[in-house]
Structure formats: C-alpha cells, structure tokens
PDB file of C-alpha atoms in Angstrom:
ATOM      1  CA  UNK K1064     -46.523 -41.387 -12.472  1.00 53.00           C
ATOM      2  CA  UNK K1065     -44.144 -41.559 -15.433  1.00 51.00           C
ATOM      3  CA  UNK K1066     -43.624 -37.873 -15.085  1.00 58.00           C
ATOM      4  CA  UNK K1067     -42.787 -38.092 -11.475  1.00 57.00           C
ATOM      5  CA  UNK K1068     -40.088 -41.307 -12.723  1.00 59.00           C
ATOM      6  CA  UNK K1069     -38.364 -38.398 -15.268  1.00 60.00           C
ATOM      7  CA  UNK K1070     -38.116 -35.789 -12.334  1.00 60.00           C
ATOM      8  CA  UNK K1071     -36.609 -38.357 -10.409  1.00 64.00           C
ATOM      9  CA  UNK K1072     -34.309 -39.387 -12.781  1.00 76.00           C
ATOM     10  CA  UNK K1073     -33.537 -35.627 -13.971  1.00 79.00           C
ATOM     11  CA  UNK K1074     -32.440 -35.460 -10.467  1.00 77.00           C
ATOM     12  CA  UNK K1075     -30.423 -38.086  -9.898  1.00 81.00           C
ATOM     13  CA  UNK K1076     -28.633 -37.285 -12.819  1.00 83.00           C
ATOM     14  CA  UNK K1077     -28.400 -33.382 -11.645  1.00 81.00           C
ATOM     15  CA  UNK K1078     -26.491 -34.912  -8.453  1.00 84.00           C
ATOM     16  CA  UNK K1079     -24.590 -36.834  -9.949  1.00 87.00           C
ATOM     17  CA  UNK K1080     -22.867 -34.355 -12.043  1.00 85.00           C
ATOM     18  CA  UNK K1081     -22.459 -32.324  -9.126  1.00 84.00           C
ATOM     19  CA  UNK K1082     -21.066 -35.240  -7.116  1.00 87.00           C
ATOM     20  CA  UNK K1083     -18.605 -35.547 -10.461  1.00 89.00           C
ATOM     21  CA  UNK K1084     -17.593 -32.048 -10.572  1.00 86.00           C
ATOM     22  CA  UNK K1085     -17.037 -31.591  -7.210  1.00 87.00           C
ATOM     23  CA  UNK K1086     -14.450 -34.812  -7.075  1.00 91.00           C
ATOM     24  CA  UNK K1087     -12.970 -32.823  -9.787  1.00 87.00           C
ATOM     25  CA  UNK K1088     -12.605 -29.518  -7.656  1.00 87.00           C
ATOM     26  CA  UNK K1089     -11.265 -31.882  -4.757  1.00 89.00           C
ATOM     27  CA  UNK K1090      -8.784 -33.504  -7.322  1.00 89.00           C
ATOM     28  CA  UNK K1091      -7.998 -29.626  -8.609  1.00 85.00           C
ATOM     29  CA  UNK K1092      -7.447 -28.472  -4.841  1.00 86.00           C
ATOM     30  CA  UNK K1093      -4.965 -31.007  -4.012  1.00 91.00           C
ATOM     31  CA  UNK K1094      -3.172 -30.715  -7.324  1.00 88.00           C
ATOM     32  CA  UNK K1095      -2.653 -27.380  -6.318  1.00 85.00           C
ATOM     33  CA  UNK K1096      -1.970 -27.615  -2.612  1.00 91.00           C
ATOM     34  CA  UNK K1097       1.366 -30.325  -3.626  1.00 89.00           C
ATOM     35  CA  UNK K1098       2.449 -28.153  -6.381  1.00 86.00           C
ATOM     36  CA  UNK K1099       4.838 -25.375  -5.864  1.00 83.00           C
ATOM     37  CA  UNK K1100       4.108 -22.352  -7.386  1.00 83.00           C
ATOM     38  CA  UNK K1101       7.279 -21.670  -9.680  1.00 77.00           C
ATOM     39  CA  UNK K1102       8.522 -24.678  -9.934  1.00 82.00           C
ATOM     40  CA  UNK K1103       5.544 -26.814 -11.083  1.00 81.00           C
ATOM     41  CA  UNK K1104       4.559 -26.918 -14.313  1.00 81.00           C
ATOM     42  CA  UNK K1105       0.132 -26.885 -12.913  1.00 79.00           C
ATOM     43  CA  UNK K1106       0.804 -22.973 -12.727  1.00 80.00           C
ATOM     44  CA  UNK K1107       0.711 -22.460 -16.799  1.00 84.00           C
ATOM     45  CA  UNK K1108       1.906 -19.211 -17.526  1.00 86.00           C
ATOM     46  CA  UNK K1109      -1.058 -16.649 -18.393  1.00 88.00           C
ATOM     47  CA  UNK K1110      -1.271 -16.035 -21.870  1.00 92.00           C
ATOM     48  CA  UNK K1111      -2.507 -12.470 -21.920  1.00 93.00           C
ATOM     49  CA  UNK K1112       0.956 -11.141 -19.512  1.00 92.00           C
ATOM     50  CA  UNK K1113       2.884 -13.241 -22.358  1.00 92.00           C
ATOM     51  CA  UNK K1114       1.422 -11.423 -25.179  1.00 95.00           C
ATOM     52  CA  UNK K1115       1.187  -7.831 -23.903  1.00 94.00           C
ATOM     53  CA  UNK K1116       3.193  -8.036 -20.611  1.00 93.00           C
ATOM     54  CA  UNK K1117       0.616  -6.253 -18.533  1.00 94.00           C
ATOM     55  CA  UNK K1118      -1.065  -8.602 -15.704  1.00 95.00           C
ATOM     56  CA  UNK K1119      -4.336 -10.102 -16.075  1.00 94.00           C
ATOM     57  CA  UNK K1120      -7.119  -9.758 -13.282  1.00 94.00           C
ATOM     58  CA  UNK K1121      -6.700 -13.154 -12.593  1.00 92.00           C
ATOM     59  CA  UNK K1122      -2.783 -13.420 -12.496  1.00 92.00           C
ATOM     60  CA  UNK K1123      -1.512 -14.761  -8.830  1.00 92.00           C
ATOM     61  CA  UNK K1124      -4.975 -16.468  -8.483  1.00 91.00           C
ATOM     62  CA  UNK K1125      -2.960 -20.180  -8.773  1.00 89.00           C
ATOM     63  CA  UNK K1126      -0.714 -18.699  -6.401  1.00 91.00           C
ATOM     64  CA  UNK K1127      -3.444 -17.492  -4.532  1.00 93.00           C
ATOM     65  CA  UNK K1128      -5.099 -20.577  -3.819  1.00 92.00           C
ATOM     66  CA  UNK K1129      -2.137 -22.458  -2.919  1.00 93.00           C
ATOM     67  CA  UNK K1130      -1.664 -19.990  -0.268  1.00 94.00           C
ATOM     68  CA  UNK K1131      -5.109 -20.418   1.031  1.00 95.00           C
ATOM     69  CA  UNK K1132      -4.609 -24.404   1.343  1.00 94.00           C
ATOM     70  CA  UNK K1133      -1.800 -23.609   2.754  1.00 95.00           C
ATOM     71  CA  UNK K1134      -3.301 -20.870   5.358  1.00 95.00           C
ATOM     72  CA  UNK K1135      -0.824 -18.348   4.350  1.00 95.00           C
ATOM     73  CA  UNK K1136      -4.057 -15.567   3.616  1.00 95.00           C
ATOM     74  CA  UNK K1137      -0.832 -12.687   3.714  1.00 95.00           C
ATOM     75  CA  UNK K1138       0.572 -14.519   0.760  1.00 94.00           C
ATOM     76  CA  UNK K1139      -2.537 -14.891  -0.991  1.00 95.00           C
ATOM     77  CA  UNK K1140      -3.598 -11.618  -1.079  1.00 95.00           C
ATOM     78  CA  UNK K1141      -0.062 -10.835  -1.937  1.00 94.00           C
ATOM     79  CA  UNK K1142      -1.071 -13.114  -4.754  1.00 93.00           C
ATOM     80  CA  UNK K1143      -3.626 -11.569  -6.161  1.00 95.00           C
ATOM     81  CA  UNK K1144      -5.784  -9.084  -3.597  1.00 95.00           C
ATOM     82  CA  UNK K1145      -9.339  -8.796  -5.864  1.00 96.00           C
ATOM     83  CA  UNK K1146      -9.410 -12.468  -6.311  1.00 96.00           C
ATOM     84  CA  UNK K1147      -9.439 -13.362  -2.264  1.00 96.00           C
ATOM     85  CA  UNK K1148     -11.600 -10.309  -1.151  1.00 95.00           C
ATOM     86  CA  UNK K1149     -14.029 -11.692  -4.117  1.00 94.00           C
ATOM     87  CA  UNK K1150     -13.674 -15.167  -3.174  1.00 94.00           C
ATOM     88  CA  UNK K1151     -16.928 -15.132  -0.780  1.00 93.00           C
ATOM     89  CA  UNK K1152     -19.050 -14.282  -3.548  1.00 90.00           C
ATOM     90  CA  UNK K1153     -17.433 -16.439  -6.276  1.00 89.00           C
ATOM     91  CA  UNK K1154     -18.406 -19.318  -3.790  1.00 90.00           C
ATOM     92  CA  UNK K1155     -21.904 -18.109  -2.741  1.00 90.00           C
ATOM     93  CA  UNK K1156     -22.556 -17.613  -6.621  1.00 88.00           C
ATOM     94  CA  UNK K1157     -20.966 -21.823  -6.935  1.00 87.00           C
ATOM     95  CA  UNK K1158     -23.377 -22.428  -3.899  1.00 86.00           C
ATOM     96  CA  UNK K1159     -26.322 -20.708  -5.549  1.00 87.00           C
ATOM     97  CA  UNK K1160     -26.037 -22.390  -8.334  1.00 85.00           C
ATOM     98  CA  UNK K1161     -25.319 -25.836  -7.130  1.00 84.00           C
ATOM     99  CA  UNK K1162     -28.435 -25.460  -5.376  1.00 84.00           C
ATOM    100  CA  UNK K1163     -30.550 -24.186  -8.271  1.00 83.00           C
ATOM    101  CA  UNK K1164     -29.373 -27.390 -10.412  1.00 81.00           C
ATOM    102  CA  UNK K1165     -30.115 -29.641  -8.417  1.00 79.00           C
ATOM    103  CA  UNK K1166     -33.719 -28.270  -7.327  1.00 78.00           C
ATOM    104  CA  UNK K1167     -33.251 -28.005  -3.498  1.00 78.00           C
ATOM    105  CA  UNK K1168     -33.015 -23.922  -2.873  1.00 79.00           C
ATOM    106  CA  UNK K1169     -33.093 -21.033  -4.822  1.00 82.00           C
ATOM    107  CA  UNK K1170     -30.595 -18.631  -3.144  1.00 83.00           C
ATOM    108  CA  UNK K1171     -31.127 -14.576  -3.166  1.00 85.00           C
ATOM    109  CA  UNK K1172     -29.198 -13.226  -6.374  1.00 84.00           C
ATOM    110  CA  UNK K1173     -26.288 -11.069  -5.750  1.00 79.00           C
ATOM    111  CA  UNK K1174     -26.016  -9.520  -9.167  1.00 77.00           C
ATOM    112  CA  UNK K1175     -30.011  -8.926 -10.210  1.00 76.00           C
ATOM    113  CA  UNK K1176     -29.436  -5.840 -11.536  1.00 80.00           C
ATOM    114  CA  UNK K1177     -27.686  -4.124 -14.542  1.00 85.00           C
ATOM    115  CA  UNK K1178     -25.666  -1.524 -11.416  1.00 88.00           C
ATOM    116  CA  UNK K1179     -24.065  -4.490  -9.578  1.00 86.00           C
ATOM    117  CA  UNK K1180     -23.110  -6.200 -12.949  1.00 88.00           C
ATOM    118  CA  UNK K1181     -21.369  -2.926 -14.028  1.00 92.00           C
ATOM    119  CA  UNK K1182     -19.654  -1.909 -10.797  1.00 91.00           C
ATOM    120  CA  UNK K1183     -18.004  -5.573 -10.845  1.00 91.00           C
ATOM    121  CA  UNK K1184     -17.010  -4.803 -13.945  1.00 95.00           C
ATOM    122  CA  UNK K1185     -15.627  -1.277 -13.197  1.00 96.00           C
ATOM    123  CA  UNK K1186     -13.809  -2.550 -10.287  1.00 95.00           C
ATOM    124  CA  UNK K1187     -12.423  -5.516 -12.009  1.00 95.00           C
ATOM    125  CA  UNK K1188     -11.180  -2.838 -15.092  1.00 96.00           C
ATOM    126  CA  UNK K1189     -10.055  -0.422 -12.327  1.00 97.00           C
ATOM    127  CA  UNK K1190      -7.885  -2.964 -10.912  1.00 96.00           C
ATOM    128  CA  UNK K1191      -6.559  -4.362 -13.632  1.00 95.00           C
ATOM    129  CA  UNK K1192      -5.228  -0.522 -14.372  1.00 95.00           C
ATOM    130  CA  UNK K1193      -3.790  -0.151 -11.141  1.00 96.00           C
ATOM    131  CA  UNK K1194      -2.050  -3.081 -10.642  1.00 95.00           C
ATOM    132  CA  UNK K1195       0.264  -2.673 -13.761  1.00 95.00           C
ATOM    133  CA  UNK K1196       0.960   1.371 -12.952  1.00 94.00           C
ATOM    134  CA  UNK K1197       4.992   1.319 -12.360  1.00 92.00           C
ATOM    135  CA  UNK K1198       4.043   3.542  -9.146  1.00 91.00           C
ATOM    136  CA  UNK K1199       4.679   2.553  -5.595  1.00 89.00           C
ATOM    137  CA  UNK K1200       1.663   2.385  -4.038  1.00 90.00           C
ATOM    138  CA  UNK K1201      -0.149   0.661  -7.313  1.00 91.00           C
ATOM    139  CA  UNK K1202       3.017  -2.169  -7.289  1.00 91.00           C
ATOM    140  CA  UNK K1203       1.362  -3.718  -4.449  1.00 89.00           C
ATOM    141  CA  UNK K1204      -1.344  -5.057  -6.275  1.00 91.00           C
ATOM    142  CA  UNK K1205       1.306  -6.636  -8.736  1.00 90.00           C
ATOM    143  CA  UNK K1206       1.430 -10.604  -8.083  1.00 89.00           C
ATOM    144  CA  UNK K1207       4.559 -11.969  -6.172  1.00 83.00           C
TER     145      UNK K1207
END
C-alpha cells in the first residue's frame, strides 16, 4: 500500500514537472514569436561565430523558429536548413522522453545504435564545414 502511495506520488510529481516545463516552452515560443529577429535583444549573439567567426550548427535556429511561428518554412530553412529538416526527430526524441518520465509509453528509440549516433554526428560536422565554405553553392547553407 505505502509503496503504491510513493508511485503515485513519484508520478504526480513527474507530471508536474512536465506540466512546468512545458509552460516554460509555451512562455519560450511566444517570446520568440513577438521578438524580431535583429532587433530584439532574445536572439543573443552565438558565442562560438564571435570567437572564431565561422557559424555554429545551430546559428539561424532563433531565427528559425520565429519563422516557423510565423509559417514562413522558406525563411526558416533559409535560417538554418539542418535544424528544420531535424526538427521531427528533435520532437519525437522530446515526445519519447516525455513519455518515458512520466511512465505512460516507452517509444521505439531512434538512435539505439553506435551507426545512427555517428552518422548524426558526421552530418552535423559535414554541415557545419559546408556552410562556412566562401563557395556559391555552400553559401546557401549560411544563415540570413
């Protein structure tokens, strides 16, 4: 009985967090849906282009999302192309684990092995390389 009481409670609590972090993400989503990219200071500037002057995997993703609030999915991928095409699976790994917490479904893994893990991180490397190449083609991947 008691230890059916501390599952309960584990639970609860489990929810709750989720409940918590998810008003956060809300909060985070409309912060960045008012805020104009450029002109507000919510878009911090990345810290890696600032020390080296290369771009970042992740530089445009701000951008990004304020495009896809927006609807504008042109602009986002303008933005910052690896980070929308990997969106899907950034949110079915947030799903997945959501789930897991809180106890209701275990969702199939998407990176169980050691290949998958490695090819992300390949393409993510790869990326990074081509979207700082001065070349035509390769300047497309550049944010704007």
């Amino acid at each position: 009985m008691l230890r059916n009481c501390i599952f309960v409670e584990q639970r609860v609590l489990r929810i709750t967090l989720i409940l918590l972090a998810g008003c956060g993400c809300v909060a985070g989503a409309y912060l960045l849906y008012v805020a104009t990219p450029g002109v507000s200071a919510v878009y911090v500037p990345c810290f890696f282009k600032s020390l080296t002057g290369l771009y970042c995997p992740g530089c445009g993703s701000g951008r990004a999302v304020h495009a896809l609030l927006h609807g504008d999915i042109v602009a986002a991928i303008r933005s910052n192309p690896l980070f929308v095409v990997s969106l899907p699976v950034l949110l079915y790994l947030l799903a997945s684990f959501v789930l897991n917490f809180v106890g209701v479904a275990q969702l199939p893994e998407l990176f169980s092995t050691s290949r998958r893990i490695w090819l992300m991180f390949w393409i993510v490397v790869i990326f990074t390389i081509l979207r700082n190449m001065p070349y035509e083609p390769f300047m497309l991947l550049a944010p704007r």
